[in-house]
PDB file of C-alpha atoms in Angstrom:
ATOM      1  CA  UNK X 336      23.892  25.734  88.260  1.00 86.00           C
ATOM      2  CA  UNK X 337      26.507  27.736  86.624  1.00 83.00           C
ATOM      3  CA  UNK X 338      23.977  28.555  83.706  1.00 83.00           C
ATOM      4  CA  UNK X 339      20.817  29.178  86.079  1.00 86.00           C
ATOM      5  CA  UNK X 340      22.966  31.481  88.194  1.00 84.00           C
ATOM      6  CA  UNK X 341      23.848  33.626  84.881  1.00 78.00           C
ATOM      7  CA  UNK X 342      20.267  33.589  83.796  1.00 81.00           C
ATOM      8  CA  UNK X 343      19.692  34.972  86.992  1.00 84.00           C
ATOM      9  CA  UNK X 344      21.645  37.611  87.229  1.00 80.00           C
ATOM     10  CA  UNK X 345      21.677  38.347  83.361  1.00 78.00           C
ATOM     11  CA  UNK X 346      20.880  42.064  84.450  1.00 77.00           C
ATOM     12  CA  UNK X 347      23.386  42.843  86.880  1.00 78.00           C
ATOM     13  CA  UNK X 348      26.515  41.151  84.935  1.00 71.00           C
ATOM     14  CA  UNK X 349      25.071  43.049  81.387  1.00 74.00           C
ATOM     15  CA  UNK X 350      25.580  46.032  83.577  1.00 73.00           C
ATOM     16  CA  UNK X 351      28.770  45.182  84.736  1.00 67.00           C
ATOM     17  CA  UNK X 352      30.174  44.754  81.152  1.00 67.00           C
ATOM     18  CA  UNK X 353      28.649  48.280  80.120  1.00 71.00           C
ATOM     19  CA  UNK X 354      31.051  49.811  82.104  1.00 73.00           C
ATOM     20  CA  UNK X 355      33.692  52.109  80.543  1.00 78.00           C
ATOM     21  CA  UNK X 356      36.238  50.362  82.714  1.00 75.00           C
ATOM     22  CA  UNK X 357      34.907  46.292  81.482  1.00 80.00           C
ATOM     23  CA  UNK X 358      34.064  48.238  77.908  1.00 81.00           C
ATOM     24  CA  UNK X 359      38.130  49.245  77.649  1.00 78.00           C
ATOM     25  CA  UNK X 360      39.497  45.906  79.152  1.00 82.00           C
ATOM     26  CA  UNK X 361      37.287  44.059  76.397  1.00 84.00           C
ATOM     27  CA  UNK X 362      38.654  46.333  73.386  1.00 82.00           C
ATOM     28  CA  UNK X 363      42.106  45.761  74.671  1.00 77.00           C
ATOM     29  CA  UNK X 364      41.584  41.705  75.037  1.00 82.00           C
ATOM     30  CA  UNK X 365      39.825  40.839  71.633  1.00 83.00           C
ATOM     31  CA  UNK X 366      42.229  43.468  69.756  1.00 78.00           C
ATOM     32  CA  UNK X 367      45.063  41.592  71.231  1.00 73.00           C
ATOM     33  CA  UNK X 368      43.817  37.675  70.369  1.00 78.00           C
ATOM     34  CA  UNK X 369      42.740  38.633  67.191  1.00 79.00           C
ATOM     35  CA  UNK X 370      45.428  39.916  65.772  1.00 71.00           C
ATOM     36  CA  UNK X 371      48.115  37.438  67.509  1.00 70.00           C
ATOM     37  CA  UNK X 372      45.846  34.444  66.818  1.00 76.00           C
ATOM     38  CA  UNK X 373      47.041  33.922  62.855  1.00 78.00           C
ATOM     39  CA  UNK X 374      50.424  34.314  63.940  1.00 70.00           C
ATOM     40  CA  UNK X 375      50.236  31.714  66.386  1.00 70.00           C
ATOM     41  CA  UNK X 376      48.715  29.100  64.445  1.00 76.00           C
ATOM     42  CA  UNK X 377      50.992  29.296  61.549  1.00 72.00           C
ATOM     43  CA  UNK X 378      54.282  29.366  64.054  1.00 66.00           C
ATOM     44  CA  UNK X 379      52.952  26.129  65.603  1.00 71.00           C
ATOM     45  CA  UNK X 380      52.180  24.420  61.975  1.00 78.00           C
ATOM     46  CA  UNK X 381      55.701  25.384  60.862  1.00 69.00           C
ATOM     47  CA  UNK X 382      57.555  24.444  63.895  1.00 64.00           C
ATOM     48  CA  UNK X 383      55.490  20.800  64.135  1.00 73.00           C
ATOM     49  CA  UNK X 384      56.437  20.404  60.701  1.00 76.00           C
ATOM     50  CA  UNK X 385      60.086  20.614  61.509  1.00 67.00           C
ATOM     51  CA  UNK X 386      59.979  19.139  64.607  1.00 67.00           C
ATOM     52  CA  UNK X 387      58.741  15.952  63.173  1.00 75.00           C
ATOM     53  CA  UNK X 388      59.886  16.129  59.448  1.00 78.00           C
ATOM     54  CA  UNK X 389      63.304  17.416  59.588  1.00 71.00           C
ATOM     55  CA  UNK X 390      65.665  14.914  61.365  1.00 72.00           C
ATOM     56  CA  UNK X 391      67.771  15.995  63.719  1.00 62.00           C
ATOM     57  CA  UNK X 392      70.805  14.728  61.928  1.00 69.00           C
ATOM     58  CA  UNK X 393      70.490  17.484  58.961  1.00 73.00           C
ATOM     59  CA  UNK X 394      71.656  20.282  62.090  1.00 68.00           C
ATOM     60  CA  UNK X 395      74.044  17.825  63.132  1.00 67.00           C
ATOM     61  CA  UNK X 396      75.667  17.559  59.428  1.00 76.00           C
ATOM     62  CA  UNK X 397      75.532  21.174  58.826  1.00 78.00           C
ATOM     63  CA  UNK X 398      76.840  22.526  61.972  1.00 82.00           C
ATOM     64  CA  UNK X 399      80.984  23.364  61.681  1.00 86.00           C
ATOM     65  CA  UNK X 400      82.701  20.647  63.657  1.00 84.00           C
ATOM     66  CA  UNK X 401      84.854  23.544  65.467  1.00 89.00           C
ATOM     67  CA  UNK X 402      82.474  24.237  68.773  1.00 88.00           C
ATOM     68  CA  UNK X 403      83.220  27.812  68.649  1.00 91.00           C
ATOM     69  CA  UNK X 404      81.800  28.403  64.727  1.00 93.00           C
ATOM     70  CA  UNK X 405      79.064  26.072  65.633  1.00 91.00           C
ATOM     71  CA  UNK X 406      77.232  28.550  67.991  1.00 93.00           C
ATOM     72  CA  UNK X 407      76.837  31.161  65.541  1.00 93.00           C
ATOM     73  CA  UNK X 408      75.767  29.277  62.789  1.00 92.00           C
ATOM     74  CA  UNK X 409      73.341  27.364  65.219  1.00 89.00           C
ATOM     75  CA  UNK X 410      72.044  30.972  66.179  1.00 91.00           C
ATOM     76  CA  UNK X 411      71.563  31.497  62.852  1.00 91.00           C
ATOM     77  CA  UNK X 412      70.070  29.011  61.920  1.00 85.00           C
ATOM     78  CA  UNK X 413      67.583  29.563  64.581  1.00 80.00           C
ATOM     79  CA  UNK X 414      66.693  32.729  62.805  1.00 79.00           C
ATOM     80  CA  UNK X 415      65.599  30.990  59.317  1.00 77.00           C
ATOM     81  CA  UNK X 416      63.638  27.721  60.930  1.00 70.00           C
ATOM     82  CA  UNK X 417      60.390  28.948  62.467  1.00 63.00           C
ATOM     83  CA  UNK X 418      59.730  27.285  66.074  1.00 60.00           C
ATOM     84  CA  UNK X 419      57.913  27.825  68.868  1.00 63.00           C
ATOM     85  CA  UNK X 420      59.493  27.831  72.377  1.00 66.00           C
ATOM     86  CA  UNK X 421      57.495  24.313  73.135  1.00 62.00           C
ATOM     87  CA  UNK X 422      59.489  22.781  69.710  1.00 64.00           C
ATOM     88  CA  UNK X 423      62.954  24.139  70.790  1.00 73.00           C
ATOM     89  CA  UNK X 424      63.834  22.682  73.872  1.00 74.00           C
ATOM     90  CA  UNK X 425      62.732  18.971  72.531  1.00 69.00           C
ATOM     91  CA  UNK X 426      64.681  19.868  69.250  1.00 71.00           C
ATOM     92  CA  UNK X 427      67.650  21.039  71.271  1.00 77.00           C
ATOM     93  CA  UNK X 428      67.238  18.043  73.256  1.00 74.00           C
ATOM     94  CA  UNK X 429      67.569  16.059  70.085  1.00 67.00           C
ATOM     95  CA  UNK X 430      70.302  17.950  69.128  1.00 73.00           C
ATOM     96  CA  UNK X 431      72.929  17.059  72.192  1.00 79.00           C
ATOM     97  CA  UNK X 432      71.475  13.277  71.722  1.00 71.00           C
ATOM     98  CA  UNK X 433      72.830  13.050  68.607  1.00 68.00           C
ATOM     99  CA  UNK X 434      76.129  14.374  69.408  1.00 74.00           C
ATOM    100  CA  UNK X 435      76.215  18.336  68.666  1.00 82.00           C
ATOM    101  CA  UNK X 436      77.854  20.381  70.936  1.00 87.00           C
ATOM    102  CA  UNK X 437      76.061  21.389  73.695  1.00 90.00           C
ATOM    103  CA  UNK X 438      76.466  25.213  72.901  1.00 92.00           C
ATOM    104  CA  UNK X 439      75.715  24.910  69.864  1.00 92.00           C
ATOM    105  CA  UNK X 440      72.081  23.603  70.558  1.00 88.00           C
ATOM    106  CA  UNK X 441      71.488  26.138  73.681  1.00 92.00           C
ATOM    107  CA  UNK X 442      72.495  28.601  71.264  1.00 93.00           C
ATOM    108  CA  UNK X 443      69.804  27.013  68.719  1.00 89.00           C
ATOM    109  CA  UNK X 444      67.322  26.926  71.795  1.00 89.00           C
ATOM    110  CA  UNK X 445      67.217  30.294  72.260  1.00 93.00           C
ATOM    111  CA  UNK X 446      67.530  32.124  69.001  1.00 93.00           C
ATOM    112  CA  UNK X 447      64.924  29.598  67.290  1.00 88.00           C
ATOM    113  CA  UNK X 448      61.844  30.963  69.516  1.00 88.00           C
ATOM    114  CA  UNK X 449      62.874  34.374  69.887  1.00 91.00           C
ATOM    115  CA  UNK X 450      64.187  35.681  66.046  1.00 91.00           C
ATOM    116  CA  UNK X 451      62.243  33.345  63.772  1.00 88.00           C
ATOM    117  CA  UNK X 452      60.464  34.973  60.458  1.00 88.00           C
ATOM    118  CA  UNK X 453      57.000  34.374  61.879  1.00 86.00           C
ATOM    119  CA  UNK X 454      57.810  36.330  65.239  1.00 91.00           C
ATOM    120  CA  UNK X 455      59.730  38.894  63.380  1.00 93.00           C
ATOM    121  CA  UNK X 456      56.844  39.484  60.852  1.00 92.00           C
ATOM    122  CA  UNK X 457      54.527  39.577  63.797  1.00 91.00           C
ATOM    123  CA  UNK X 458      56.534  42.209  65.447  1.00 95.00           C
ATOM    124  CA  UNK X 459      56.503  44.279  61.985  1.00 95.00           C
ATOM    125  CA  UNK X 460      52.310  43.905  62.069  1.00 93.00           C
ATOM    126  CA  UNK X 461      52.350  44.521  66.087  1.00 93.00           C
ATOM    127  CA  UNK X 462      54.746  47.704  65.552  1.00 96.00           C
ATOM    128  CA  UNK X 463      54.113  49.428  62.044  1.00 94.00           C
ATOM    129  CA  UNK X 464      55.026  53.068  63.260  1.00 93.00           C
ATOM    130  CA  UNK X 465      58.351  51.478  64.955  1.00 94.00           C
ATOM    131  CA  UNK X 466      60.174  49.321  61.813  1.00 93.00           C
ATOM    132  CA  UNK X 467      63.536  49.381  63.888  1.00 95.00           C
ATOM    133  CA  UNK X 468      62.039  47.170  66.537  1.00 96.00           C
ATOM    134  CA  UNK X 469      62.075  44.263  63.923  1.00 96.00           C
ATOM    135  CA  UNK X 470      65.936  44.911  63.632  1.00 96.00           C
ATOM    136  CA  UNK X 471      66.189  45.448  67.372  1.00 96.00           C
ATOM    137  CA  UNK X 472      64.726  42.453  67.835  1.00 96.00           C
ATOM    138  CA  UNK X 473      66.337  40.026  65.679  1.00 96.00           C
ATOM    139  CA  UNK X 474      69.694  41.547  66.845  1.00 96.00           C
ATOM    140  CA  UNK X 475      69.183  41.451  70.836  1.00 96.00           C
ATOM    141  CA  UNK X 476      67.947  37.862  70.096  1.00 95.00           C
ATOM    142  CA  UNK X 477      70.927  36.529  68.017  1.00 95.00           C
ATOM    143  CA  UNK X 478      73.570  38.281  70.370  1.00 96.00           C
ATOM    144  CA  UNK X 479      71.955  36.397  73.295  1.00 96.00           C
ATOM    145  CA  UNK X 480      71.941  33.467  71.759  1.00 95.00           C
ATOM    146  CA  UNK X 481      75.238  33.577  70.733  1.00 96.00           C
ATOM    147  CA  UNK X 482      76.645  35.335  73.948  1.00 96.00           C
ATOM    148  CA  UNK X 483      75.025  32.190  75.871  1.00 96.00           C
ATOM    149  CA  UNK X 484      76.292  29.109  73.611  1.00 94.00           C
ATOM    150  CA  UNK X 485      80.001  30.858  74.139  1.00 96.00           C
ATOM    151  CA  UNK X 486      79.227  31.416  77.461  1.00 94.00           C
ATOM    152  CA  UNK X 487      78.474  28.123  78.232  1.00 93.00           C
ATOM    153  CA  UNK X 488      81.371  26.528  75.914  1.00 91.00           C
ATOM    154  CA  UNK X 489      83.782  28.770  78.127  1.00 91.00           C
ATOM    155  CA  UNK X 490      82.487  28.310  81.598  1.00 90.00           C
ATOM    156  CA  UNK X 491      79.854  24.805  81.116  1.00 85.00           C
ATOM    157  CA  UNK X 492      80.489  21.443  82.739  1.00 84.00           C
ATOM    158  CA  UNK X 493      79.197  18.176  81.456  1.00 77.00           C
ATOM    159  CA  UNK X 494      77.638  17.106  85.059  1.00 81.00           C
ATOM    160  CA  UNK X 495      75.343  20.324  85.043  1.00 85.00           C
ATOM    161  CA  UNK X 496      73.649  19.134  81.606  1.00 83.00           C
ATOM    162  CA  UNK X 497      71.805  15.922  81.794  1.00 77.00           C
ATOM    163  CA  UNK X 498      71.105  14.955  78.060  1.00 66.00           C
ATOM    164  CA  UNK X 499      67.285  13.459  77.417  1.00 58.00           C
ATOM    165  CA  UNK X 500      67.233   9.998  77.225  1.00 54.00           C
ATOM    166  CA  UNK X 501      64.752   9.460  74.515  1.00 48.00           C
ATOM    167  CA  UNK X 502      62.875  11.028  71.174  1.00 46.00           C
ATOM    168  CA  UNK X 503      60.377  13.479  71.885  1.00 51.00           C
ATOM    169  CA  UNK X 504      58.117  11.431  68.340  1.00 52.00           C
ATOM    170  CA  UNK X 505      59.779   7.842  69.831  1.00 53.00           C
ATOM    171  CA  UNK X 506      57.256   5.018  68.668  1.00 56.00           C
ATOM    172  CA  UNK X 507      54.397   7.574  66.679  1.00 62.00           C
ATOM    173  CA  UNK X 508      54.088   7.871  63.072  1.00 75.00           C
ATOM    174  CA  UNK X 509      54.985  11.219  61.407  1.00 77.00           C
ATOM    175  CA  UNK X 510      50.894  12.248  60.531  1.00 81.00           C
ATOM    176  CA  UNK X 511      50.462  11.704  64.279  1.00 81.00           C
ATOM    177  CA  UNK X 512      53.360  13.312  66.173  1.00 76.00           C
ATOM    178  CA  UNK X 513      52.870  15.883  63.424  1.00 82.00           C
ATOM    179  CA  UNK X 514      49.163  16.362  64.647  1.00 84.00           C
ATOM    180  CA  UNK X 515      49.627  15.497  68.132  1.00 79.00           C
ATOM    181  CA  UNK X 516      52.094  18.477  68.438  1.00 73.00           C
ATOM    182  CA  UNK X 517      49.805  20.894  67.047  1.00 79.00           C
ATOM    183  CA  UNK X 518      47.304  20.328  68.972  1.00 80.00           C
ATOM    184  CA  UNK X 519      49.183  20.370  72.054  1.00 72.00           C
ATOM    185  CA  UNK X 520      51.016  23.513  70.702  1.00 68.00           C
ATOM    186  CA  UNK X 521      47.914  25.565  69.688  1.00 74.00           C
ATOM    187  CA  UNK X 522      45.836  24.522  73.369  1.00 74.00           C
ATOM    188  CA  UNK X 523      48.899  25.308  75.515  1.00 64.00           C
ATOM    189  CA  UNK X 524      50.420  28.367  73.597  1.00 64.00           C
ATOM    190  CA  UNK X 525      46.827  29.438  73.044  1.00 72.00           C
ATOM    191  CA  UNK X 526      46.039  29.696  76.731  1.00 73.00           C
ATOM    192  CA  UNK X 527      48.831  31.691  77.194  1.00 67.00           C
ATOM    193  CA  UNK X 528      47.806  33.985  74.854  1.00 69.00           C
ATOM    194  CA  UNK X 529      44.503  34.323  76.295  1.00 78.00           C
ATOM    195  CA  UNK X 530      46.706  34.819  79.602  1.00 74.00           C
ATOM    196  CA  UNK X 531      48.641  37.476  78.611  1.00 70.00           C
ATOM    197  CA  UNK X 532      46.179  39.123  76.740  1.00 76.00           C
ATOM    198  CA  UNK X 533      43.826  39.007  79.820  1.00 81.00           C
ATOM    199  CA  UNK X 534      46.895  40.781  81.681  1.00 77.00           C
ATOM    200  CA  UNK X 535      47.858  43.501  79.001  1.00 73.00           C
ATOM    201  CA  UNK X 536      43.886  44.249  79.200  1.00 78.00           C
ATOM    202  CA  UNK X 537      43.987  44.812  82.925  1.00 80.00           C
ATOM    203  CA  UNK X 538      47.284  46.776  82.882  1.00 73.00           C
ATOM    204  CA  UNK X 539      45.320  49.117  80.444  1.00 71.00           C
ATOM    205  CA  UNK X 540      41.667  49.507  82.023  1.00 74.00           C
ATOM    206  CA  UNK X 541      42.248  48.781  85.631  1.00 75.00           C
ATOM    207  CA  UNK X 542      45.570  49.569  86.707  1.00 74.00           C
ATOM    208  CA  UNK X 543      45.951  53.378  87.887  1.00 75.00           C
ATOM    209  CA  UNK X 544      47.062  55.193  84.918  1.00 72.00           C
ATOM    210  CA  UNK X 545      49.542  56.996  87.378  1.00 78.00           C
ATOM    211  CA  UNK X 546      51.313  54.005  88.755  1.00 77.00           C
ATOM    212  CA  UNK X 547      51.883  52.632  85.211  1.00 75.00           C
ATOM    213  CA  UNK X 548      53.365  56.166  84.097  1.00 80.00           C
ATOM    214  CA  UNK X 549      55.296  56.404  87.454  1.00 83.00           C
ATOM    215  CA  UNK X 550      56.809  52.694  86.486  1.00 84.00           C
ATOM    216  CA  UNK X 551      57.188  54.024  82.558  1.00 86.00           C
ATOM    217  CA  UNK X 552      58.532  57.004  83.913  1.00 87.00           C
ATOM    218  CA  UNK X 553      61.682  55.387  85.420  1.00 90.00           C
ATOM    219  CA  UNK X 554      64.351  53.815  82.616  1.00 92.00           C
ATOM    220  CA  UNK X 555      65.983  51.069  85.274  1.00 93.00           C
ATOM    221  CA  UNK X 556      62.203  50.028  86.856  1.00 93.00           C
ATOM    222  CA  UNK X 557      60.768  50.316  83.350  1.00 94.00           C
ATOM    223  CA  UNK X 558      63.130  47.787  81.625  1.00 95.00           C
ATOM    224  CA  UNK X 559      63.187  45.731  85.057  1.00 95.00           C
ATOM    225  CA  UNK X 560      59.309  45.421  85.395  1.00 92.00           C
ATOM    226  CA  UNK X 561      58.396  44.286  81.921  1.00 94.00           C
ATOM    227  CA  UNK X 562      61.361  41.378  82.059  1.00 94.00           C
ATOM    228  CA  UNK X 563      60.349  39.984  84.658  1.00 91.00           C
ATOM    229  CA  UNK X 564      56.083  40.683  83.604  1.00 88.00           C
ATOM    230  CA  UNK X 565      57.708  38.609  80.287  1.00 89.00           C
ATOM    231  CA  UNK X 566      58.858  35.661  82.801  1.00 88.00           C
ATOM    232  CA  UNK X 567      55.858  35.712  84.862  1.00 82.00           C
ATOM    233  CA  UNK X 568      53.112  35.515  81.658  1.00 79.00           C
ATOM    234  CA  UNK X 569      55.011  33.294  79.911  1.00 76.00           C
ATOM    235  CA  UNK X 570      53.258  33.931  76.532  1.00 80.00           C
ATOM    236  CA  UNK X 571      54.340  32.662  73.032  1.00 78.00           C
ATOM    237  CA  UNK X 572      56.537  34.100  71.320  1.00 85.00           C
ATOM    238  CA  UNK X 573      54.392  34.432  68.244  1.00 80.00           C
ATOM    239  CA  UNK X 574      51.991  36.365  69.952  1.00 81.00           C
ATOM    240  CA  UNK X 575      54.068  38.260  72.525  1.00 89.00           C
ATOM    241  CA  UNK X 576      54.456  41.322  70.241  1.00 92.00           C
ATOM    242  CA  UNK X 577      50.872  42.443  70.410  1.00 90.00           C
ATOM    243  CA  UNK X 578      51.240  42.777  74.234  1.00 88.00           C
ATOM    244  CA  UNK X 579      54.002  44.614  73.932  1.00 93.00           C
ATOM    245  CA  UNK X 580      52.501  47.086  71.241  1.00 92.00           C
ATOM    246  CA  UNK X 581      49.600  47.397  73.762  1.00 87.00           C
ATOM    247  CA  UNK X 582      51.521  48.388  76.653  1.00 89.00           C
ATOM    248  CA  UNK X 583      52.194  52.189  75.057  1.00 88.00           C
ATOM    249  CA  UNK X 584      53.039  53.570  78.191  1.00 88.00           C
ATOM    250  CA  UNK X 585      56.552  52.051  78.368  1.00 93.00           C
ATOM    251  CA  UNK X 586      59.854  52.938  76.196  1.00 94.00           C
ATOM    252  CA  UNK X 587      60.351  50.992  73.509  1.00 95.00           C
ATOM    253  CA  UNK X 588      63.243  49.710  75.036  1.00 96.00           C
ATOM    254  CA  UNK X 589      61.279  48.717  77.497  1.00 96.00           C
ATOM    255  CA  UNK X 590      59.137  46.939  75.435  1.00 97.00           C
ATOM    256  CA  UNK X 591      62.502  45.377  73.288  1.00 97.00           C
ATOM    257  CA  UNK X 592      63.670  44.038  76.670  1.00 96.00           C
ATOM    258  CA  UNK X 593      60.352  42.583  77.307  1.00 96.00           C
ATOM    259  CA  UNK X 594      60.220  40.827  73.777  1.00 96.00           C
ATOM    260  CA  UNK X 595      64.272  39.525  74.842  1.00 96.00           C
ATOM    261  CA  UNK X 596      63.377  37.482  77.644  1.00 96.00           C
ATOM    262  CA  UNK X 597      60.014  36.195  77.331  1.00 91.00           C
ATOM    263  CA  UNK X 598      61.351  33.867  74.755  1.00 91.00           C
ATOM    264  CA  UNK X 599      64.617  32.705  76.029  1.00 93.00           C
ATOM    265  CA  UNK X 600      63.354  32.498  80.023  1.00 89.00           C
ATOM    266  CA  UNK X 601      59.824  32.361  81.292  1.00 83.00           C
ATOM    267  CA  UNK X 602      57.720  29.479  84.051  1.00 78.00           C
ATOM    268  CA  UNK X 603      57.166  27.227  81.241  1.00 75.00           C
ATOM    269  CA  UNK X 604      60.327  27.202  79.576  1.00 80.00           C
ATOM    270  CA  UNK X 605      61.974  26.876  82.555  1.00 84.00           C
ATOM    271  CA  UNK X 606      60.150  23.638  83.969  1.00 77.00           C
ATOM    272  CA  UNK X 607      60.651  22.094  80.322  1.00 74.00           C
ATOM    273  CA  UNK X 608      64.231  23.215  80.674  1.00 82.00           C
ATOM    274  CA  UNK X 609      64.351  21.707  83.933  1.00 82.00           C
ATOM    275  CA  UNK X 610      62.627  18.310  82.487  1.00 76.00           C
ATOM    276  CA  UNK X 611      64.356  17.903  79.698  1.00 75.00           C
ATOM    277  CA  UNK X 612      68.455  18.761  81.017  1.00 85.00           C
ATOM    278  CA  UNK X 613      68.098  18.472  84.499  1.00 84.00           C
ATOM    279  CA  UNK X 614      67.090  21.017  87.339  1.00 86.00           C
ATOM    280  CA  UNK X 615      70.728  21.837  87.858  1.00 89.00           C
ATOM    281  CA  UNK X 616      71.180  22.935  84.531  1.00 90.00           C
ATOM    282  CA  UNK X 617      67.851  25.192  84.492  1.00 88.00           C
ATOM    283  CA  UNK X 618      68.899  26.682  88.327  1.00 92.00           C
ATOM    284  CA  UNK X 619      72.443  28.228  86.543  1.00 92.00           C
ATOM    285  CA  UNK X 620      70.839  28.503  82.390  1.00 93.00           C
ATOM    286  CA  UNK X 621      67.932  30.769  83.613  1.00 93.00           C
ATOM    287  CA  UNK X 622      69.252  33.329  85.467  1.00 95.00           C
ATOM    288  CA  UNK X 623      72.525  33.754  83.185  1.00 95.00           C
ATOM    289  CA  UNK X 624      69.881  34.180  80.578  1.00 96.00           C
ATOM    290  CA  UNK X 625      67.373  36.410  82.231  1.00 97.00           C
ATOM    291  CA  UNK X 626      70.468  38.481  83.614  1.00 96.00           C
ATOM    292  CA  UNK X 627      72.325  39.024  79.461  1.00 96.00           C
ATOM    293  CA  UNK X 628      68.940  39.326  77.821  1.00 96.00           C
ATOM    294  CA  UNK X 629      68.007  42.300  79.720  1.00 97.00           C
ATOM    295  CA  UNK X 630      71.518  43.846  79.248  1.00 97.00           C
ATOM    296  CA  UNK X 631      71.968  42.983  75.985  1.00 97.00           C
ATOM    297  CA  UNK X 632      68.402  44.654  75.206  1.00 97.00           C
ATOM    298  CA  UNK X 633      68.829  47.819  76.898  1.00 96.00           C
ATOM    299  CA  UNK X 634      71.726  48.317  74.737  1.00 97.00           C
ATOM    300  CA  UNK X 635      70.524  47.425  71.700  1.00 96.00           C
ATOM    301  CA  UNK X 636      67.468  49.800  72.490  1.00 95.00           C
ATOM    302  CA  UNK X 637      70.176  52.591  73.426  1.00 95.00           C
ATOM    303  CA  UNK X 638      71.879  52.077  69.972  1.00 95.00           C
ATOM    304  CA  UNK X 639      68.790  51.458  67.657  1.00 94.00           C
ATOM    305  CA  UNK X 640      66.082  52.822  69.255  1.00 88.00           C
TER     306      UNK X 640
END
């Protein structure tokens, strides 16, 4: 019926897309996909490979046994292991299971999604003209990520965090968790591309150019209105620098505030947050994180941008 009724009304909806407005929101939405797709499908081959391959012990071993030391060096090594925001919170998960300090894998959480060498050569690509938003990037990341492991190491209480009680790969070979997770990784971050594409393409051809420069226009709203657009599309991190790049009208701090928070706090993290550590740990981790990303962006954008 679906088919008969486009056959039907083949003229009218041809029309429709040779519109200047359906003509822009097109250009916008394939420019977007295309360029973020590669991105996305080698961040969700690396981060199934680790996710499966590299035992959880290894982080375990290698983190300091001094809780305080641990956090950094967790952030950091966030920043050299490529992983999607789907892979970290299992991996994290696995993490406080096998007896790291619980700021030390938050810390790991956060940092792995958001300052990994496939986002951070994805941001290069998205911004060529604007190099220092790689640096901005990598640095608002890590100091969140850091700022949140000590944060919770200073102020955290065991009965908040409910550790998961099982393997995310329990019972599956390696060839098929390694599979299983990238096809579960590339169909659910790859709608939310599509998602967030759709939306940077009807911010651009559809939205009134004047309420988009009235919202640029104003530093606080600016920095205020993408954060929370980065919550509400909830897009992967891979691919989350091309919609930034396509929303010119806004600052690039703007823009580096958006990049902070869509991969340390958005829906989907926070229900898997909420599944894997309990709902009262996601109720007081997501708005502590939300709240420091956006600071600690706008003043890394005041400094380096």
């Amino acid at each position: 019926m679906l088919l008969l009724l486009t056959l039907l009304l083949q003229g009218p909806i041809r029309g429709a897309l040779a519109g200047p407005v359906m003509q822009s929101w097109m250009t916008v939405f394939v420019a977007v996909t295309v360029q973020a797709l590669p991105f996305l499908v080698l961040g969700v081959l690396l981060s199934a490979a680790i996710a499966v391959f590299v035992p959880a012990s290894f982080f375990a071993r290698a983190l300091p046994k001094n809780p305080a030391l641990a956090v950094p060096v967790a952030g950091v090594a966030g920043a050299v292991l490529p992983g999607c925001e789907c892979a970290s919170v299992p991996v994290a998960g696995a993490l406080v299971r096998r007896g790291v300090t619980p700021a030390a894998a938050l810390a790991f959480l956060l940092s792995a999604p958001a300052i990994n060498p496939v986002v951070l050569t994805a941001t290069a690509v998205a911004f060529p003209r604007n190099p220092e938003m790689v640096l901005g990037r990598l640095v608002a990341g890590l100091l969140v990520a850091c700022a949140m492991g000590w944060l919770w190491l200073r102020l955290g209480r065991a009965d908040w965090l409910r550790p998961p009680a099982r393997a995310s790969y329990e019972g599956r070979g390696r060839g098929a968790a390694f599979w299983g997770s990238v096809r579960h990784d590339v169909m659910h971050a790859g709608g939310f591309l599509v998602v967030g594409a759709m939306a940077a393409a009807t911010l651009k051809a559809v939205v009134p150019q004047e309420w988009l420069r009235a919202a640029a226009g104003n530093p606080v709203v600016s920095v205020l209105a993408l954060a929370v657009l980065a919550v509400l599309l909830s897009i992967c991190s891979e691919a989350d620098a091309f919609v930034a790049a396509s929303l010119s009208q806004f600052s690039l701090t703007a823009r580096l505030a958006f990049l902070t928070v869509g991969p340390m706090i958005d829906l989907k993290l926070f229900a898997m947050q909420a599944g894997t550590f309990g709902r009262g740990f996601a109720l007081r981790f997501a708005p502590a994180t939300f709240t420091l990303a956006v600071l600690v962006a706008v003043l890394t954008g005041a400094v380096l941008l």
